[in-house]
PDB file of C-alpha atoms in Angstrom:
ATOM      1  CA  UNK A  12      40.552  -9.129 -61.519  1.00 57.00           C
ATOM      2  CA  UNK A  13      40.822  -5.663 -63.110  1.00 80.00           C
ATOM      3  CA  UNK A  14      41.779  -2.465 -61.313  1.00 86.00           C
ATOM      4  CA  UNK A  15      39.987   0.880 -61.057  1.00 89.00           C
ATOM      5  CA  UNK A  16      40.039   4.214 -59.272  1.00 89.00           C
ATOM      6  CA  UNK A  17      36.295   4.238 -58.629  1.00 92.00           C
ATOM      7  CA  UNK A  18      34.333   2.159 -56.115  1.00 95.00           C
ATOM      8  CA  UNK A  19      30.883   2.170 -54.530  1.00 96.00           C
ATOM      9  CA  UNK A  20      30.344   0.541 -51.147  1.00 97.00           C
ATOM     10  CA  UNK A  21      27.708  -0.493 -48.623  1.00 97.00           C
ATOM     11  CA  UNK A  22      28.312  -1.373 -44.980  1.00 97.00           C
ATOM     12  CA  UNK A  23      25.379  -2.718 -42.918  1.00 96.00           C
ATOM     13  CA  UNK A  24      25.148  -2.390 -39.145  1.00 96.00           C
ATOM     14  CA  UNK A  25      28.311  -0.325 -39.020  1.00 97.00           C
ATOM     15  CA  UNK A  26      30.051   0.619 -35.795  1.00 96.00           C
ATOM     16  CA  UNK A  27      31.644   3.966 -34.837  1.00 95.00           C
ATOM     17  CA  UNK A  28      35.050   2.279 -35.099  1.00 96.00           C
ATOM     18  CA  UNK A  29      34.351   1.090 -38.655  1.00 97.00           C
ATOM     19  CA  UNK A  30      33.232   4.578 -39.632  1.00 97.00           C
ATOM     20  CA  UNK A  31      36.482   5.991 -38.249  1.00 96.00           C
ATOM     21  CA  UNK A  32      38.468   3.374 -40.217  1.00 97.00           C
ATOM     22  CA  UNK A  33      36.755   4.465 -43.462  1.00 97.00           C
ATOM     23  CA  UNK A  34      37.548   8.107 -42.735  1.00 97.00           C
ATOM     24  CA  UNK A  35      41.227   7.338 -42.119  1.00 96.00           C
ATOM     25  CA  UNK A  36      41.296   5.227 -45.298  1.00 97.00           C
ATOM     26  CA  UNK A  37      39.947   8.230 -47.228  1.00 95.00           C
ATOM     27  CA  UNK A  38      42.674  10.544 -45.914  1.00 94.00           C
ATOM     28  CA  UNK A  39      45.425   8.068 -46.798  1.00 94.00           C
ATOM     29  CA  UNK A  40      44.369   6.467 -50.079  1.00 93.00           C
ATOM     30  CA  UNK A  41      41.634   8.570 -51.695  1.00 92.00           C
ATOM     31  CA  UNK A  42      41.363  11.673 -53.836  1.00 87.00           C
ATOM     32  CA  UNK A  43      37.813  11.950 -52.521  1.00 91.00           C
ATOM     33  CA  UNK A  44      35.277   9.869 -50.634  1.00 95.00           C
ATOM     34  CA  UNK A  45      31.784  10.467 -49.379  1.00 95.00           C
ATOM     35  CA  UNK A  46      29.054   8.414 -47.750  1.00 97.00           C
ATOM     36  CA  UNK A  47      25.566   8.853 -46.364  1.00 96.00           C
ATOM     37  CA  UNK A  48      24.255   7.360 -43.121  1.00 96.00           C
ATOM     38  CA  UNK A  49      21.003   5.608 -44.025  1.00 95.00           C
ATOM     39  CA  UNK A  50      18.331   3.358 -42.553  1.00 92.00           C
ATOM     40  CA  UNK A  51      16.481   0.763 -44.651  1.00 89.00           C
ATOM     41  CA  UNK A  52      12.750   1.708 -44.729  1.00 86.00           C
ATOM     42  CA  UNK A  53      11.450  -1.876 -44.417  1.00 87.00           C
ATOM     43  CA  UNK A  54      13.958  -3.557 -42.077  1.00 90.00           C
ATOM     44  CA  UNK A  55      15.322  -0.544 -40.212  1.00 89.00           C
ATOM     45  CA  UNK A  56      18.886  -1.710 -40.863  1.00 93.00           C
ATOM     46  CA  UNK A  57      21.365   1.118 -40.436  1.00 95.00           C
ATOM     47  CA  UNK A  58      24.017   1.242 -43.115  1.00 96.00           C
ATOM     48  CA  UNK A  59      26.561   3.427 -44.884  1.00 97.00           C
ATOM     49  CA  UNK A  60      26.103   4.014 -48.605  1.00 96.00           C
ATOM     50  CA  UNK A  61      29.093   5.643 -50.265  1.00 96.00           C
ATOM     51  CA  UNK A  62      31.618   5.938 -53.059  1.00 95.00           C
ATOM     52  CA  UNK A  63      35.242   6.946 -53.438  1.00 94.00           C
ATOM     53  CA  UNK A  64      37.979   7.653 -55.913  1.00 91.00           C
ATOM     54  CA  UNK A  65      41.447   6.281 -55.157  1.00 91.00           C
ATOM     55  CA  UNK A  66      44.739   8.068 -55.773  1.00 87.00           C
ATOM     56  CA  UNK A  67      45.885   5.054 -57.798  1.00 87.00           C
ATOM     57  CA  UNK A  68      44.075   2.117 -59.374  1.00 89.00           C
ATOM     58  CA  UNK A  69      43.613  -0.951 -57.182  1.00 93.00           C
ATOM     59  CA  UNK A  70      41.886  -4.338 -57.268  1.00 93.00           C
ATOM     60  CA  UNK A  71      38.870  -4.898 -54.980  1.00 94.00           C
ATOM     61  CA  UNK A  72      40.710  -7.436 -52.835  1.00 94.00           C
ATOM     62  CA  UNK A  73      43.532  -4.947 -52.264  1.00 95.00           C
ATOM     63  CA  UNK A  74      41.084  -2.228 -51.272  1.00 96.00           C
ATOM     64  CA  UNK A  75      39.307  -4.556 -48.858  1.00 95.00           C
ATOM     65  CA  UNK A  76      42.641  -5.547 -47.356  1.00 95.00           C
ATOM     66  CA  UNK A  77      43.573  -1.906 -46.801  1.00 96.00           C
ATOM     67  CA  UNK A  78      40.218  -1.222 -45.154  1.00 96.00           C
ATOM     68  CA  UNK A  79      40.325  -4.307 -42.967  1.00 95.00           C
ATOM     69  CA  UNK A  80      36.508  -4.491 -42.789  1.00 96.00           C
ATOM     70  CA  UNK A  81      35.303  -7.924 -43.879  1.00 93.00           C
ATOM     71  CA  UNK A  82      31.630  -6.928 -43.859  1.00 95.00           C
ATOM     72  CA  UNK A  83      31.955  -4.104 -46.369  1.00 96.00           C
ATOM     73  CA  UNK A  84      30.504  -4.721 -49.848  1.00 96.00           C
ATOM     74  CA  UNK A  85      32.565  -3.195 -52.679  1.00 96.00           C
ATOM     75  CA  UNK A  86      31.818  -2.938 -56.381  1.00 94.00           C
ATOM     76  CA  UNK A  87      33.058  -0.979 -59.378  1.00 93.00           C
ATOM     77  CA  UNK A  88      31.059   2.190 -59.985  1.00 89.00           C
ATOM     78  CA  UNK A  89      28.654   1.768 -62.891  1.00 81.00           C
ATOM     79  CA  UNK A  90      27.967   5.514 -63.247  1.00 78.00           C
ATOM     80  CA  UNK A  91      30.117   8.627 -63.236  1.00 79.00           C
ATOM     81  CA  UNK A  92      31.350   9.602 -59.804  1.00 84.00           C
ATOM     82  CA  UNK A  93      29.018  12.541 -59.300  1.00 84.00           C
ATOM     83  CA  UNK A  94      25.955  10.433 -60.114  1.00 85.00           C
ATOM     84  CA  UNK A  95      26.973   7.923 -57.436  1.00 88.00           C
ATOM     85  CA  UNK A  96      27.695  10.706 -54.956  1.00 89.00           C
ATOM     86  CA  UNK A  97      24.308  12.326 -55.605  1.00 88.00           C
ATOM     87  CA  UNK A  98      22.586   8.998 -54.955  1.00 89.00           C
ATOM     88  CA  UNK A  99      24.493   8.554 -51.678  1.00 92.00           C
ATOM     89  CA  UNK A 100      23.459  12.048 -50.520  1.00 90.00           C
ATOM     90  CA  UNK A 101      19.765  11.226 -50.281  1.00 88.00           C
ATOM     91  CA  UNK A 102      19.842  10.836 -46.478  1.00 87.00           C
ATOM     92  CA  UNK A 103      21.241  14.375 -45.995  1.00 86.00           C
ATOM     93  CA  UNK A 104      23.412  12.934 -43.222  1.00 94.00           C
ATOM     94  CA  UNK A 105      26.761  12.654 -44.959  1.00 95.00           C
ATOM     95  CA  UNK A 106      30.526  12.719 -44.468  1.00 96.00           C
ATOM     96  CA  UNK A 107      32.853  14.093 -47.152  1.00 95.00           C
ATOM     97  CA  UNK A 108      36.571  13.951 -47.821  1.00 94.00           C
ATOM     98  CA  UNK A 109      38.239  16.341 -48.391  1.00 88.00           C
ATOM     99  CA  UNK A 110      35.021  18.377 -48.506  1.00 88.00           C
ATOM    100  CA  UNK A 111      31.737  18.522 -50.373  1.00 87.00           C
ATOM    101  CA  UNK A 112      32.917  21.106 -52.898  1.00 81.00           C
ATOM    102  CA  UNK A 113      35.799  18.957 -54.117  1.00 78.00           C
ATOM    103  CA  UNK A 114      33.509  15.951 -54.393  1.00 79.00           C
ATOM    104  CA  UNK A 115      31.257  18.008 -56.650  1.00 79.00           C
ATOM    105  CA  UNK A 116      33.243  20.593 -58.566  1.00 64.00           C
ATOM    106  CA  UNK A 117      31.442  22.882 -61.007  1.00 43.00           C
ATOM    107  CA  UNK A 118      32.407  20.731 -64.013  1.00 47.00           C
ATOM    108  CA  UNK A 119      31.149  17.557 -62.390  1.00 43.00           C
ATOM    109  CA  UNK A 120      34.678  16.156 -62.379  1.00 50.00           C
ATOM    110  CA  UNK A 121      36.866  15.168 -59.445  1.00 50.00           C
ATOM    111  CA  UNK A 122      39.755  17.286 -58.287  1.00 52.00           C
ATOM    112  CA  UNK A 123      42.322  14.557 -57.673  1.00 58.00           C
ATOM    113  CA  UNK A 124      45.489  15.067 -55.672  1.00 61.00           C
ATOM    114  CA  UNK A 125      47.449  15.105 -58.932  1.00 68.00           C
ATOM    115  CA  UNK A 126      44.958  17.560 -60.392  1.00 69.00           C
ATOM    116  CA  UNK A 127      45.200  19.769 -57.314  1.00 70.00           C
ATOM    117  CA  UNK A 128      49.005  19.828 -57.593  1.00 79.00           C
ATOM    118  CA  UNK A 129      48.827  20.797 -61.257  1.00 82.00           C
ATOM    119  CA  UNK A 130      46.179  23.455 -60.587  1.00 78.00           C
ATOM    120  CA  UNK A 131      48.364  24.944 -57.854  1.00 81.00           C
ATOM    121  CA  UNK A 132      51.334  24.959 -60.263  1.00 87.00           C
ATOM    122  CA  UNK A 133      49.195  26.699 -62.920  1.00 85.00           C
ATOM    123  CA  UNK A 134      48.083  29.372 -60.466  1.00 83.00           C
ATOM    124  CA  UNK A 135      51.688  30.051 -59.426  1.00 88.00           C
ATOM    125  CA  UNK A 136      52.898  30.070 -63.053  1.00 88.00           C
ATOM    126  CA  UNK A 137      50.262  32.627 -64.071  1.00 86.00           C
ATOM    127  CA  UNK A 138      51.675  34.913 -61.372  1.00 85.00           C
ATOM    128  CA  UNK A 139      55.277  34.292 -62.472  1.00 85.00           C
ATOM    129  CA  UNK A 140      56.152  32.564 -59.179  1.00 88.00           C
ATOM    130  CA  UNK A 141      58.133  29.731 -60.762  1.00 89.00           C
ATOM    131  CA  UNK A 142      60.499  29.386 -57.803  1.00 88.00           C
ATOM    132  CA  UNK A 143      57.533  28.233 -55.688  1.00 90.00           C
ATOM    133  CA  UNK A 144      56.500  25.461 -58.103  1.00 90.00           C
ATOM    134  CA  UNK A 145      57.660  21.959 -57.183  1.00 89.00           C
ATOM    135  CA  UNK A 146      60.491  20.384 -59.155  1.00 90.00           C
ATOM    136  CA  UNK A 147      58.131  17.534 -60.089  1.00 89.00           C
ATOM    137  CA  UNK A 148      55.684  19.914 -61.778  1.00 90.00           C
ATOM    138  CA  UNK A 149      58.475  21.837 -63.544  1.00 90.00           C
ATOM    139  CA  UNK A 150      60.002  18.637 -64.944  1.00 88.00           C
ATOM    140  CA  UNK A 151      56.648  17.302 -66.165  1.00 88.00           C
ATOM    141  CA  UNK A 152      54.919  20.467 -67.347  1.00 89.00           C
ATOM    142  CA  UNK A 153      57.433  23.304 -67.851  1.00 88.00           C
ATOM    143  CA  UNK A 154      56.355  24.242 -71.428  1.00 87.00           C
ATOM    144  CA  UNK A 155      52.677  24.346 -70.434  1.00 87.00           C
ATOM    145  CA  UNK A 156      53.430  26.393 -67.304  1.00 90.00           C
ATOM    146  CA  UNK A 157      55.500  28.921 -69.245  1.00 88.00           C
ATOM    147  CA  UNK A 158      52.721  29.135 -71.844  1.00 86.00           C
ATOM    148  CA  UNK A 159      50.207  29.958 -69.096  1.00 85.00           C
ATOM    149  CA  UNK A 160      52.489  32.630 -67.651  1.00 86.00           C
ATOM    150  CA  UNK A 161      53.079  34.376 -70.972  1.00 84.00           C
ATOM    151  CA  UNK A 162      49.454  34.214 -72.101  1.00 79.00           C
ATOM    152  CA  UNK A 163      48.323  35.794 -68.825  1.00 78.00           C
ATOM    153  CA  UNK A 164      50.707  38.739 -69.151  1.00 75.00           C
ATOM    154  CA  UNK A 165      48.944  41.997 -70.058  1.00 68.00           C
ATOM    155  CA  UNK A 166      49.558  42.765 -73.727  1.00 60.00           C
ATOM    156  CA  UNK A 167      51.116  46.128 -74.475  1.00 58.00           C
ATOM    157  CA  UNK A 168      48.963  48.522 -76.485  1.00 50.00           C
ATOM    158  CA  UNK A 169      50.897  48.302 -79.737  1.00 48.00           C
ATOM    159  CA  UNK A 170      48.646  50.357 -82.009  1.00 46.00           C
ATOM    160  CA  UNK A 171      50.643  52.937 -83.928  1.00 43.00           C
ATOM    161  CA  UNK A 172      47.842  55.516 -83.904  1.00 46.00           C
ATOM    162  CA  UNK A 173      47.551  55.496 -80.108  1.00 47.00           C
ATOM    163  CA  UNK A 174      49.687  58.264 -78.621  1.00 54.00           C
ATOM    164  CA  UNK A 175      50.060  56.198 -75.453  1.00 49.00           C
ATOM    165  CA  UNK A 176      51.011  53.048 -77.314  1.00 56.00           C
ATOM    166  CA  UNK A 177      54.320  51.322 -76.669  1.00 60.00           C
ATOM    167  CA  UNK A 178      55.374  50.427 -80.194  1.00 64.00           C
ATOM    168  CA  UNK A 179      59.008  51.451 -80.633  1.00 71.00           C
ATOM    169  CA  UNK A 180      59.613  50.992 -84.333  1.00 68.00           C
ATOM    170  CA  UNK A 181      63.067  52.619 -84.204  1.00 71.00           C
ATOM    171  CA  UNK A 182      64.261  49.923 -81.806  1.00 79.00           C
ATOM    172  CA  UNK A 183      64.107  47.084 -84.328  1.00 85.00           C
ATOM    173  CA  UNK A 184      67.821  47.188 -85.043  1.00 86.00           C
ATOM    174  CA  UNK A 185      70.218  45.104 -87.150  1.00 87.00           C
ATOM    175  CA  UNK A 186      73.911  45.550 -86.318  1.00 88.00           C
ATOM    176  CA  UNK A 187      75.949  44.196 -89.228  1.00 88.00           C
ATOM    177  CA  UNK A 188      79.622  44.066 -90.128  1.00 89.00           C
ATOM    178  CA  UNK A 189      82.590  41.664 -90.241  1.00 88.00           C
ATOM    179  CA  UNK A 190      83.675  39.511 -87.305  1.00 87.00           C
ATOM    180  CA  UNK A 191      85.552  41.356 -84.570  1.00 86.00           C
ATOM    181  CA  UNK A 192      84.157  44.867 -85.022  1.00 86.00           C
ATOM    182  CA  UNK A 193      82.204  44.875 -81.736  1.00 87.00           C
ATOM    183  CA  UNK A 194      78.627  43.950 -82.665  1.00 90.00           C
ATOM    184  CA  UNK A 195      78.000  41.838 -79.552  1.00 90.00           C
ATOM    185  CA  UNK A 196      79.621  44.486 -77.346  1.00 91.00           C
ATOM    186  CA  UNK A 197      77.319  47.095 -78.844  1.00 91.00           C
ATOM    187  CA  UNK A 198      74.288  44.884 -78.213  1.00 92.00           C
ATOM    188  CA  UNK A 199      75.234  44.892 -74.531  1.00 93.00           C
ATOM    189  CA  UNK A 200      75.474  48.693 -74.605  1.00 92.00           C
ATOM    190  CA  UNK A 201      72.105  48.978 -76.351  1.00 91.00           C
ATOM    191  CA  UNK A 202      70.524  46.752 -73.688  1.00 93.00           C
ATOM    192  CA  UNK A 203      71.937  48.924 -70.889  1.00 94.00           C
ATOM    193  CA  UNK A 204      70.658  52.125 -72.533  1.00 92.00           C
ATOM    194  CA  UNK A 205      67.258  50.564 -73.242  1.00 91.00           C
ATOM    195  CA  UNK A 206      66.863  49.689 -69.575  1.00 93.00           C
ATOM    196  CA  UNK A 207      67.577  53.298 -68.577  1.00 92.00           C
ATOM    197  CA  UNK A 208      65.259  54.589 -71.287  1.00 90.00           C
ATOM    198  CA  UNK A 209      62.465  52.244 -70.200  1.00 90.00           C
ATOM    199  CA  UNK A 210      62.621  53.406 -66.593  1.00 90.00           C
ATOM    200  CA  UNK A 211      62.292  57.055 -67.662  1.00 90.00           C
ATOM    201  CA  UNK A 212      59.603  56.210 -70.227  1.00 85.00           C
ATOM    202  CA  UNK A 213      57.421  54.420 -67.654  1.00 85.00           C
ATOM    203  CA  UNK A 214      57.797  57.286 -65.193  1.00 88.00           C
ATOM    204  CA  UNK A 215      56.923  59.912 -67.803  1.00 85.00           C
ATOM    205  CA  UNK A 216      53.888  57.974 -69.088  1.00 78.00           C
ATOM    206  CA  UNK A 217      52.758  56.821 -65.627  1.00 82.00           C
ATOM    207  CA  UNK A 218      53.161  53.137 -66.477  1.00 78.00           C
ATOM    208  CA  UNK A 219      53.856  50.389 -63.948  1.00 81.00           C
ATOM    209  CA  UNK A 220      57.621  49.922 -64.125  1.00 85.00           C
ATOM    210  CA  UNK A 221      59.218  46.494 -64.356  1.00 85.00           C
ATOM    211  CA  UNK A 222      62.867  46.137 -65.319  1.00 89.00           C
ATOM    212  CA  UNK A 223      63.424  44.898 -68.863  1.00 91.00           C
ATOM    213  CA  UNK A 224      64.701  41.342 -69.260  1.00 93.00           C
ATOM    214  CA  UNK A 225      66.524  39.969 -72.299  1.00 96.00           C
ATOM    215  CA  UNK A 226      65.744  36.808 -74.265  1.00 96.00           C
ATOM    216  CA  UNK A 227      68.604  35.478 -76.388  1.00 95.00           C
ATOM    217  CA  UNK A 228      66.901  33.602 -79.206  1.00 93.00           C
ATOM    218  CA  UNK A 229      68.665  30.948 -81.236  1.00 90.00           C
ATOM    219  CA  UNK A 230      68.510  31.017 -85.029  1.00 88.00           C
ATOM    220  CA  UNK A 231      65.716  28.453 -85.301  1.00 87.00           C
ATOM    221  CA  UNK A 232      61.928  28.446 -85.061  1.00 86.00           C
ATOM    222  CA  UNK A 233      61.799  27.562 -81.349  1.00 89.00           C
ATOM    223  CA  UNK A 234      61.206  30.015 -78.516  1.00 91.00           C
ATOM    224  CA  UNK A 235      62.217  27.638 -75.724  1.00 90.00           C
ATOM    225  CA  UNK A 236      62.676  29.402 -72.383  1.00 88.00           C
ATOM    226  CA  UNK A 237      60.871  32.568 -73.473  1.00 90.00           C
ATOM    227  CA  UNK A 238      58.996  34.085 -70.517  1.00 89.00           C
ATOM    228  CA  UNK A 239      57.676  37.338 -71.883  1.00 88.00           C
ATOM    229  CA  UNK A 240      60.995  39.214 -72.019  1.00 91.00           C
ATOM    230  CA  UNK A 241      60.606  42.628 -73.688  1.00 90.00           C
ATOM    231  CA  UNK A 242      64.059  42.648 -75.342  1.00 93.00           C
ATOM    232  CA  UNK A 243      64.841  39.915 -77.886  1.00 94.00           C
ATOM    233  CA  UNK A 244      68.406  39.446 -79.144  1.00 95.00           C
ATOM    234  CA  UNK A 245      69.196  37.202 -82.132  1.00 93.00           C
ATOM    235  CA  UNK A 246      72.868  36.975 -83.071  1.00 92.00           C
ATOM    236  CA  UNK A 247      74.833  35.695 -86.071  1.00 90.00           C
ATOM    237  CA  UNK A 248      72.019  35.815 -88.614  1.00 87.00           C
ATOM    238  CA  UNK A 249      72.674  33.898 -91.829  1.00 88.00           C
ATOM    239  CA  UNK A 250      70.960  34.541 -95.199  1.00 85.00           C
ATOM    240  CA  UNK A 251      69.504  31.030 -95.389  1.00 85.00           C
ATOM    241  CA  UNK A 252      67.833  31.223 -91.976  1.00 82.00           C
ATOM    242  CA  UNK A 253      66.709  34.780 -92.625  1.00 77.00           C
ATOM    243  CA  UNK A 254      64.911  33.750 -95.809  1.00 76.00           C
ATOM    244  CA  UNK A 255      63.345  30.636 -94.271  1.00 76.00           C
ATOM    245  CA  UNK A 256      62.116  32.686 -91.302  1.00 75.00           C
ATOM    246  CA  UNK A 257      60.662  35.517 -93.358  1.00 69.00           C
ATOM    247  CA  UNK A 258      57.104  35.132 -92.050  1.00 76.00           C
ATOM    248  CA  UNK A 259      58.213  35.009 -88.409  1.00 79.00           C
ATOM    249  CA  UNK A 260      60.410  38.073 -88.937  1.00 79.00           C
ATOM    250  CA  UNK A 261      57.523  40.022 -90.465  1.00 80.00           C
ATOM    251  CA  UNK A 262      55.425  39.228 -87.396  1.00 81.00           C
ATOM    252  CA  UNK A 263      58.295  40.052 -85.058  1.00 81.00           C
ATOM    253  CA  UNK A 264      58.734  43.462 -86.704  1.00 78.00           C
ATOM    254  CA  UNK A 265      55.027  44.309 -86.711  1.00 77.00           C
ATOM    255  CA  UNK A 266      53.047  45.928 -83.894  1.00 76.00           C
ATOM    256  CA  UNK A 267      50.662  43.036 -83.274  1.00 79.00           C
ATOM    257  CA  UNK A 268      50.980  40.006 -80.954  1.00 82.00           C
ATOM    258  CA  UNK A 269      51.735  36.731 -82.751  1.00 85.00           C
ATOM    259  CA  UNK A 270      52.003  32.987 -81.943  1.00 88.00           C
ATOM    260  CA  UNK A 271      55.301  31.125 -81.468  1.00 88.00           C
ATOM    261  CA  UNK A 272      56.347  27.539 -80.838  1.00 88.00           C
ATOM    262  CA  UNK A 273      58.369  26.102 -77.994  1.00 86.00           C
ATOM    263  CA  UNK A 274      59.045  22.406 -77.552  1.00 83.00           C
ATOM    264  CA  UNK A 275      55.952  20.896 -75.971  1.00 79.00           C
ATOM    265  CA  UNK A 276      53.588  23.847 -76.431  1.00 82.00           C
ATOM    266  CA  UNK A 277      52.443  26.692 -78.651  1.00 85.00           C
ATOM    267  CA  UNK A 278      52.270  30.157 -77.107  1.00 85.00           C
ATOM    268  CA  UNK A 279      49.317  31.921 -78.678  1.00 83.00           C
ATOM    269  CA  UNK A 280      50.564  35.489 -78.406  1.00 83.00           C
ATOM    270  CA  UNK A 281      53.783  37.309 -77.580  1.00 86.00           C
ATOM    271  CA  UNK A 282      54.869  40.895 -78.223  1.00 84.00           C
ATOM    272  CA  UNK A 283      58.481  41.898 -77.466  1.00 87.00           C
ATOM    273  CA  UNK A 284      59.099  45.648 -77.564  1.00 86.00           C
ATOM    274  CA  UNK A 285      62.732  45.801 -78.658  1.00 89.00           C
ATOM    275  CA  UNK A 286      64.475  43.603 -81.254  1.00 90.00           C
ATOM    276  CA  UNK A 287      68.277  43.568 -81.603  1.00 92.00           C
ATOM    277  CA  UNK A 288      69.978  41.384 -84.224  1.00 90.00           C
ATOM    278  CA  UNK A 289      73.575  40.946 -85.360  1.00 92.00           C
ATOM    279  CA  UNK A 290      75.000  39.554 -88.592  1.00 90.00           C
ATOM    280  CA  UNK A 291      78.097  39.516 -90.773  1.00 90.00           C
ATOM    281  CA  UNK A 292      75.739  40.314 -93.669  1.00 87.00           C
ATOM    282  CA  UNK A 293      73.945  43.521 -94.589  1.00 84.00           C
ATOM    283  CA  UNK A 294      70.160  43.681 -94.587  1.00 81.00           C
ATOM    284  CA  UNK A 295      70.107  43.617 -98.393  1.00 81.00           C
ATOM    285  CA  UNK A 296      72.290  40.462 -98.406  1.00 83.00           C
ATOM    286  CA  UNK A 297      70.048  38.780 -95.830  1.00 82.00           C
ATOM    287  CA  UNK A 298      66.688  39.486 -97.463  1.00 77.00           C
ATOM    288  CA  UNK A 299      65.083  37.618-100.316  1.00 63.00           C
ATOM    289  CA  UNK A 300      63.445  39.625-103.079  1.00 58.00           C
ATOM    290  CA  UNK A 301      59.978  38.572-101.905  1.00 55.00           C
ATOM    291  CA  UNK A 302      60.415  39.578 -98.261  1.00 56.00           C
ATOM    292  CA  UNK A 303      62.988  42.307 -98.662  1.00 51.00           C
ATOM    293  CA  UNK A 304      60.829  45.403 -98.981  1.00 57.00           C
ATOM    294  CA  UNK A 305      58.550  44.560 -96.031  1.00 61.00           C
ATOM    295  CA  UNK A 306      61.408  43.689 -93.697  1.00 67.00           C
ATOM    296  CA  UNK A 307      63.573  46.629 -94.786  1.00 67.00           C
ATOM    297  CA  UNK A 308      60.727  49.031 -94.003  1.00 68.00           C
ATOM    298  CA  UNK A 309      60.705  47.952 -90.357  1.00 67.00           C
ATOM    299  CA  UNK A 310      64.409  47.400 -89.645  1.00 70.00           C
ATOM    300  CA  UNK A 311      66.926  50.072 -88.708  1.00 69.00           C
ATOM    301  CA  UNK A 312      70.286  48.766 -90.019  1.00 68.00           C
ATOM    302  CA  UNK A 313      73.547  49.923 -88.394  1.00 71.00           C
ATOM    303  CA  UNK A 314      76.742  49.114 -90.297  1.00 69.00           C
ATOM    304  CA  UNK A 315      79.900  48.391 -88.275  1.00 63.00           C
ATOM    305  CA  UNK A 316      83.290  48.687 -89.980  1.00 61.00           C
ATOM    306  CA  UNK A 317      85.524  48.835 -86.895  1.00 53.00           C
ATOM    307  CA  UNK A 318      84.937  48.647 -83.156  1.00 50.00           C
ATOM    308  CA  UNK A 319      82.861  51.633 -81.902  1.00 48.00           C
ATOM    309  CA  UNK A 320      82.610  52.873 -85.492  1.00 49.00           C
ATOM    310  CA  UNK A 321      79.152  52.969 -87.060  1.00 47.00           C
TER     311      UNK A 321
END
């Protein structure tokens, strides 16, 4: 016989003990269960009329075995859960597990235990409280949780014409020069100075201060692990990647939020404030003819010939 999550049941001439057994069954095996205490209008037979949704699919004989009530009549639900529950409510003398609200959520869908766990993880992710999310939820849903966190961050006002905007065009910097001249070292120095600058900037402009974090992006299209960091560092740029990524770079160097991809999800909008890149090649060597003028307008190139020498 087939398995299902959803059952309807009737129990005639029930006893208080049998009612207690059903309630304990609900707490152990069900995402939700409800029943009404009814009396047949013609015969006066007292009975329970109810329905439940299991945490995992089971066959009727297995359910009956778990209940241990031979007299109970079980059948697969023929309607959606909420329709069955509404029918069982007609006596207005009902018992609900875990409560009435979760038997009838506003969308008319059940909030299962799995669904409740995921909803809790979403709520924590939107607040950035990833250390409180269970390992199970992180393993299964990390890209989706990160997406929710980033998309619920307040977007900076990036409009150039707004005197209170936070668009720092002069901080889109390319550090270029041969290997060994100190480009990566200088990136570290820039990051340290940016953090000091940001603290003073927030104080001066009466903005809520939060220390700047750094995202080290690989030279590919993915933004895996990005969690809304305001400083983005991309090192060792090559001409081929630079040309293939022209559209992404234009968006990165503009003032508007833009979508990015991470493995398992698409983040609809991000907006880093500071972009630092390093390369052995000059900006002119990196750019194609088609993209060159647009990208050059937004980048501030710094040429390194020897360590600490710009």
